[in-house]
Amino acid sequence: MDELARILGRKPDEDQQTVWKGMDPATRKRTARRLRAIMDWDDASQGLTAVAAAELAGVGISRFYKMAAEWRDTGSLEALGTVKGASGRRATKLDAATINALQSVVPKVVAQNDGVPVTGLVKLMVAAAGVRENLPGKMKLREIVETELRRREATARGGESVALDCCAISWARSQDRPYCVFVVLDRGTRCILGHHVGAFEEDLGGYASAVLDALDGIGDLPVDWSSSMRALQIVTGVDEPAYAELVDRLETEHAISAKRASIHRRFGRYLREIAGLRIDTIAFTPSRTASGGPVLVNGAPDVRDEDEVRSLVARAVAAYNSRVLAGHRRKGEPSRQLIDVLGVIARMPD
């Protein structure tokens, strides 16, 4: 148990202790190897690429991405695929509404309770969210708080950690499909660096347009810019191999930690975490992103002209940025690394 605690950096929760105790020595060794690789990869200070982490874990790169995503979602040792009969399945099913409620209140809870231990913040978060049923395990609750603590630690500087997400919205471009908004999010300041309104099928082209919007307006934002870029996360679209190539290239050529979210329920995950699923008049509908019809309003899709939607989204994003950047002052310039990374993404569809 001491070895597991050392890897996690804390005492394992009850479920983790039970699974660990039930392992034979060889299984524990494989489990520790995989878990250590994931933890080191998640820690940007280690400078470990996904390819190197997969090699340390003893699995292929695709399997490593899936394994790491499942570990982050469930916190179960069974997610590591070393327990007989557990590989490839989720150990627990998290309630989406509960997770959304917790993530929506955690920034305020952490901001108003500086210095309170993680255990105390977890209790305050649960109370503020007002949820009593379908709560995730202790590991997941701690993860939500610790993620926010890490985000706040980076808030002094913008451009250090960036996330790209795409998500359907309530306005429809046709009777059959909603508009999709592609966004470039800054984790440190929680502002939206750039956006694009289009169709999900635009895929990398949609992200490229959002990145170009970011590059066009990045000089006008009142942000204290980091001198370097540390990490990038991207929600994948249709062309999965292209995203894998992009992530590998960014890690190899630009020395950042680059990760892609490719699990089924990935759309809107960074929006939900950083900005929320409603920004002024924009209502995001993650489950309709890749397929399905638009939201019905009075029994029919709310079909809007593209120019109108782009104008509405632009105004909503501007209002949102004004709120989250209120009181901020510009300091320094966006790092060369940030500009170069965004430039690579902007050129991907070519």
Coordinates of C-alpha atoms in Angstrom, one line a residue:
M1 CA 0.0 0.0 0.0
D2 CA 2.9 2.3 0.7
E3 CA 4.1 2.0 -3.0
L4 CA 0.6 3.0 -4.2
A5 CA 0.5 6.0 -1.9
R6 CA 3.9 7.2 -3.1
I7 CA 2.8 7.0 -6.7
L8 CA -0.5 8.9 -6.0
G9 CA 1.1 11.3 -3.6
R10 CA -1.7 10.7 -1.1
K11 CA -3.5 7.9 0.7
P12 CA -5.4 5.7 -1.7
D13 CA -9.2 5.7 -1.3
E14 CA -11.1 2.6 -0.1
D15 CA -11.8 1.3 -3.6
Q16 CA -8.2 1.6 -4.7
Q17 CA -7.0 -0.1 -1.5
T18 CA -9.4 -3.0 -2.0
V19 CA -8.3 -3.5 -5.6
W20 CA -4.6 -3.2 -4.8
K21 CA -4.8 -5.7 -1.9
G22 CA -6.5 -8.2 -4.2
M23 CA -3.6 -8.1 -6.7
D24 CA -0.7 -10.6 -6.8
P25 CA 2.8 -9.2 -6.8
A26 CA 3.2 -9.4 -10.6
T27 CA -0.1 -7.6 -11.2
R28 CA 0.9 -4.9 -8.7
K29 CA 4.1 -4.3 -10.5
R30 CA 2.4 -3.9 -13.9
T31 CA -0.2 -1.6 -12.3
A32 CA 2.4 0.5 -10.6
R33 CA 4.3 0.8 -13.8
R34 CA 1.3 2.0 -15.8
L35 CA 0.0 4.4 -13.1
R36 CA 3.4 5.9 -12.6
A37 CA 3.7 6.6 -16.4
I38 CA 0.3 8.3 -16.4
M39 CA 1.0 10.4 -13.3
D40 CA 4.4 11.5 -14.7
W41 CA 2.8 12.3 -18.1
D42 CA 0.1 14.4 -16.4
D43 CA 2.8 16.3 -14.4
A44 CA 4.0 18.9 -17.0
S45 CA 7.2 19.5 -15.0
Q46 CA 8.4 16.0 -15.8
G47 CA 8.5 16.9 -19.5
L48 CA 7.4 13.4 -20.5
T49 CA 5.9 13.0 -24.0
A50 CA 2.9 10.7 -24.6
V51 CA 5.1 8.4 -26.7
A52 CA 7.7 8.0 -23.9
A53 CA 5.0 7.5 -21.3
A54 CA 3.3 4.8 -23.3
E55 CA 6.7 3.1 -23.6
L56 CA 7.2 3.3 -19.9
A57 CA 3.7 1.9 -19.3
G58 CA 4.4 -1.0 -21.7
V59 CA 1.5 -0.3 -24.0
G60 CA 0.9 1.2 -27.4
I61 CA 0.2 4.9 -27.8
S62 CA -3.5 4.5 -28.6
R63 CA -4.0 2.2 -25.7
F64 CA -2.2 4.6 -23.5
Y65 CA -4.4 7.5 -24.4
K66 CA -7.5 5.5 -23.7
M67 CA -6.1 4.1 -20.4
A68 CA -5.1 7.6 -19.2
A69 CA -8.5 9.1 -20.1
E70 CA -10.3 6.2 -18.3
W71 CA -8.1 6.7 -15.2
R72 CA -8.9 10.4 -15.1
D73 CA -12.6 9.8 -15.5
T74 CA -13.0 7.0 -12.9
G75 CA -9.9 7.0 -10.6
S76 CA -10.1 3.2 -10.5
L77 CA -7.1 1.0 -10.7
E78 CA -9.2 -1.3 -12.9
A79 CA -9.0 1.4 -15.6
L80 CA -5.3 0.5 -16.1
G81 CA -6.2 -2.9 -17.6
T82 CA -4.1 -5.0 -15.4
V83 CA -6.9 -6.6 -13.4
K84 CA -8.2 -9.8 -15.1
G85 CA -11.5 -9.1 -16.8
A86 CA -11.4 -5.4 -16.2
S87 CA -9.5 -4.1 -19.2
G88 CA -11.4 -2.0 -21.6
R89 CA -14.4 -1.2 -19.4
R90 CA -15.2 1.7 -17.1
A91 CA -15.1 0.8 -13.4
T92 CA -17.9 3.3 -12.6
K93 CA -20.4 5.4 -14.5
L94 CA -20.3 9.0 -13.4
D95 CA -23.5 11.0 -13.3
A96 CA -23.1 13.9 -15.8
A97 CA -25.5 16.3 -14.1
T98 CA -23.8 15.8 -10.8
I99 CA -20.3 16.4 -12.3
N100 CA -21.5 19.5 -14.1
A101 CA -23.0 20.8 -10.8
L102 CA -19.7 20.2 -8.9
Q103 CA -17.5 21.7 -11.7
S104 CA -19.8 24.8 -11.9
V105 CA -19.2 25.8 -8.2
V106 CA -15.7 24.7 -7.6
P107 CA -14.0 27.9 -9.0
K108 CA -15.9 30.0 -6.5
V109 CA -15.4 27.6 -3.6
V110 CA -11.6 27.5 -4.1
A111 CA -11.4 31.3 -4.7
Q112 CA -13.3 32.1 -1.4
N113 CA -11.5 29.5 0.7
D114 CA -7.8 30.1 0.2
G115 CA -5.6 27.9 2.4
V116 CA -8.3 25.3 3.2
P117 CA -7.1 21.7 2.7
V118 CA -8.4 19.7 -0.2
T119 CA -10.6 17.6 2.1
G120 CA -12.3 20.7 3.4
L121 CA -12.7 22.1 -0.1
V122 CA -14.3 18.9 -1.2
K123 CA -17.0 19.2 1.5
L124 CA -17.6 22.8 0.7
M125 CA -17.9 22.1 -3.0
V126 CA -20.5 19.3 -2.4
A127 CA -22.5 21.6 -0.1
A128 CA -22.4 24.5 -2.6
A129 CA -23.5 22.3 -5.5
G130 CA -26.5 21.1 -3.4
V131 CA -26.1 17.5 -4.6
R132 CA -26.9 14.6 -2.3
E133 CA -27.3 11.7 -4.6
N134 CA -25.1 10.0 -7.3
L135 CA -21.9 11.6 -5.9
P136 CA -18.7 10.2 -7.5
G137 CA -16.1 8.6 -5.3
K138 CA -13.6 10.4 -3.1
M139 CA -10.9 10.1 -5.7
K140 CA -13.0 11.9 -8.3
L141 CA -14.1 14.6 -5.9
R142 CA -10.5 15.3 -4.9
E143 CA -9.6 15.4 -8.6
I144 CA -12.2 18.1 -9.4
V145 CA -10.8 20.3 -6.5
E146 CA -7.1 19.6 -7.4
T147 CA -7.7 20.4 -11.0
E148 CA -9.1 23.8 -10.0
L149 CA -6.2 24.4 -7.6
R150 CA -3.8 23.7 -10.4
R151 CA -5.7 26.0 -12.7
R152 CA -5.6 28.8 -10.2
E153 CA -1.9 28.3 -9.7
A154 CA -1.4 29.1 -13.4
T155 CA -3.8 32.1 -13.4
A156 CA -1.0 34.6 -13.0
R157 CA 0.0 34.1 -16.6
G158 CA -2.0 33.6 -19.8
G159 CA -0.9 31.4 -22.7
E160 CA 0.8 28.8 -20.5
S161 CA -1.9 26.1 -20.9
V162 CA -4.5 26.2 -23.8
A163 CA -7.4 23.9 -24.6
L164 CA -9.3 23.5 -27.9
D165 CA -12.8 22.3 -27.8
C166 CA -15.8 22.0 -30.2
C167 CA -19.4 21.8 -29.2
A168 CA -22.9 22.0 -30.7
I169 CA -25.1 25.0 -29.7
S170 CA -28.9 25.4 -29.5
W171 CA -29.2 27.4 -32.7
A172 CA -29.7 25.3 -35.9
R173 CA -28.1 25.7 -39.3
S174 CA -30.7 23.4 -40.8
Q175 CA -33.7 21.3 -39.8
D176 CA -31.3 18.4 -39.2
R177 CA -28.1 19.8 -37.6
P178 CA -27.1 22.4 -35.1
Y179 CA -24.2 24.9 -35.5
C180 CA -21.0 24.0 -33.9
V181 CA -18.7 26.4 -32.1
F182 CA -14.9 25.8 -32.1
V183 CA -13.1 27.6 -29.3
V184 CA -9.5 28.3 -28.2
L185 CA -9.6 28.5 -24.4
D186 CA -6.9 29.8 -22.0
R187 CA -6.8 27.8 -18.8
G188 CA -5.0 30.4 -16.8
T189 CA -7.3 33.4 -17.3
R190 CA -10.4 31.3 -18.4
C191 CA -10.8 33.7 -21.3
I192 CA -11.7 32.6 -24.9
L193 CA -8.7 33.4 -27.1
G194 CA -10.5 32.7 -30.3
H195 CA -13.7 31.1 -31.8
H196 CA -15.3 30.0 -35.0
V197 CA -19.0 29.2 -35.8
G198 CA -19.5 26.5 -38.4
A199 CA -20.3 22.8 -38.9
F200 CA -18.8 19.9 -36.9
E201 CA -17.8 18.3 -40.2
E202 CA -15.3 21.2 -40.8
D203 CA -13.2 19.3 -38.2
L204 CA -9.6 20.7 -38.3
G205 CA -10.7 23.5 -40.6
G206 CA -13.0 24.7 -37.8
Y207 CA -10.2 24.7 -35.3
A208 CA -7.9 26.4 -37.8
S209 CA -10.4 29.2 -38.2
A210 CA -10.8 29.6 -34.4
V211 CA -7.0 29.7 -34.0
L212 CA -6.7 32.4 -36.8
D213 CA -9.3 34.4 -34.8
A214 CA -7.1 34.0 -31.7
L215 CA -4.0 35.1 -33.5
D216 CA -5.9 38.1 -34.9
G217 CA -7.1 39.3 -31.5
I218 CA -4.5 38.0 -29.1
G219 CA -2.7 41.3 -28.9
D220 CA -5.7 43.2 -27.7
L221 CA -6.4 41.1 -24.6
P222 CA -5.5 42.5 -21.1
V223 CA -3.5 39.5 -20.1
D224 CA -0.3 38.9 -18.1
W225 CA 1.4 36.6 -20.6
S226 CA 3.6 33.7 -19.7
S227 CA 7.0 33.6 -21.3
S228 CA 6.5 30.1 -22.4
M229 CA 3.7 27.6 -23.3
R230 CA 3.5 24.4 -21.2
A231 CA 0.5 22.4 -22.4
L232 CA -2.3 22.0 -25.0
Q233 CA -5.3 19.8 -24.9
I234 CA -7.6 19.3 -27.9
V235 CA -11.0 17.6 -28.3
T236 CA -10.7 15.4 -31.4
G237 CA -13.2 15.7 -34.3
V238 CA -13.7 13.3 -37.3
D239 CA -10.1 12.7 -38.6
E240 CA -8.6 10.9 -35.6
P241 CA -5.3 10.1 -37.3
A242 CA -4.7 13.8 -38.1
Y243 CA -5.2 14.7 -34.5
A244 CA -2.7 12.0 -33.4
E245 CA -0.2 13.3 -35.9
L246 CA -0.8 16.9 -34.6
V247 CA -0.3 16.0 -31.0
D248 CA 2.9 14.0 -31.7
R249 CA 4.3 16.9 -33.8
L250 CA 3.6 19.5 -31.1
E251 CA 5.3 17.4 -28.4
T252 CA 8.3 16.5 -30.6
E253 CA 8.9 19.9 -32.3
H254 CA 7.6 22.4 -29.8
A255 CA 8.4 20.7 -26.4
I256 CA 5.0 21.0 -24.9
S257 CA 2.7 18.5 -23.2
A258 CA 0.0 17.9 -25.9
K259 CA -3.0 15.7 -25.2
R260 CA -6.1 14.8 -27.2
A261 CA -9.5 13.9 -25.8
S262 CA -11.0 11.1 -27.9
I263 CA -13.4 9.4 -25.6
H264 CA -17.1 9.2 -26.7
R265 CA -18.4 12.0 -24.4
R266 CA -15.6 14.4 -25.1
F267 CA -17.4 17.3 -26.7
G268 CA -17.6 20.4 -24.5
R269 CA -15.5 18.9 -21.7
Y270 CA -13.0 21.8 -21.6
L271 CA -15.8 24.4 -22.2
R272 CA -17.7 22.9 -19.2
E273 CA -14.5 22.9 -17.1
I274 CA -13.2 26.4 -18.0
A275 CA -16.2 28.6 -19.1
G276 CA -19.3 26.6 -18.5
L277 CA -21.9 25.3 -20.9
R278 CA -23.8 28.6 -21.1
I279 CA -22.1 31.8 -22.1
D280 CA -24.6 34.7 -22.2
T281 CA -27.0 33.8 -25.0
I282 CA -25.0 30.7 -26.2
A283 CA -26.4 27.4 -24.9
F284 CA -24.0 24.5 -25.6
T285 CA -25.4 21.0 -26.3
P286 CA -22.5 18.5 -26.2
S287 CA -24.5 15.4 -26.9
R288 CA -25.6 16.8 -30.3
T289 CA -22.2 17.7 -31.6
A290 CA -21.2 14.7 -33.7
S291 CA -24.7 13.5 -34.6
G292 CA -28.3 14.1 -34.0
G293 CA -30.7 17.0 -34.6
P294 CA -30.7 20.4 -33.1
V295 CA -32.6 21.4 -29.9
L296 CA -36.3 21.9 -30.5
V297 CA -37.9 25.2 -29.5
N298 CA -41.7 25.1 -29.4
G299 CA -41.6 21.9 -31.3
A300 CA -39.2 23.0 -34.1
P301 CA -35.5 23.7 -34.6
D302 CA -34.4 27.3 -34.1
V303 CA -32.9 27.7 -37.5
R304 CA -30.8 30.9 -37.8
D305 CA -28.9 32.6 -40.6
E306 CA -25.1 32.0 -40.3
D307 CA -24.2 35.7 -40.2
E308 CA -26.7 36.3 -37.4
V309 CA -25.3 33.4 -35.4
R310 CA -21.8 34.5 -35.9
S311 CA -22.7 38.0 -34.7
L312 CA -24.5 36.7 -31.7
V313 CA -21.6 34.4 -30.7
A314 CA -19.0 37.1 -31.2
R315 CA -21.0 39.5 -28.9
A316 CA -21.4 36.8 -26.3
V317 CA -17.7 35.9 -26.3
A318 CA -16.7 39.5 -26.0
A319 CA -19.1 40.0 -23.0
Y320 CA -17.8 36.9 -21.4
N321 CA -14.1 37.9 -21.8
S322 CA -14.9 41.3 -20.4
R323 CA -16.2 39.7 -17.3
V324 CA -13.4 37.2 -16.7
L325 CA -10.7 39.7 -17.5
A326 CA -12.2 42.5 -15.5
G327 CA -9.4 44.1 -13.5
H328 CA -6.6 42.4 -15.5
R329 CA -3.9 44.4 -17.1
R330 CA -1.8 43.6 -20.1
K331 CA 1.8 42.6 -19.2
G332 CA 4.4 41.3 -21.6
E333 CA 3.7 39.7 -25.0
P334 CA 2.3 36.2 -26.0
S335 CA 5.2 33.8 -26.1
R336 CA 6.9 32.8 -29.3
Q337 CA 6.1 29.2 -28.4
L338 CA 2.4 30.0 -28.1
I339 CA 2.3 31.8 -31.5
D340 CA 4.2 29.0 -33.2
V341 CA 1.9 26.3 -31.8
L342 CA -1.2 28.1 -32.9
G343 CA 0.4 28.6 -36.3
V344 CA 0.9 24.9 -36.7
I345 CA -2.8 24.3 -35.9
A346 CA -3.9 27.0 -38.3
R347 CA -2.0 25.3 -41.1
M348 CA -3.2 21.8 -40.4
P349 CA -6.0 21.7 -43.1
D350 CA -3.4 22.6 -45.8

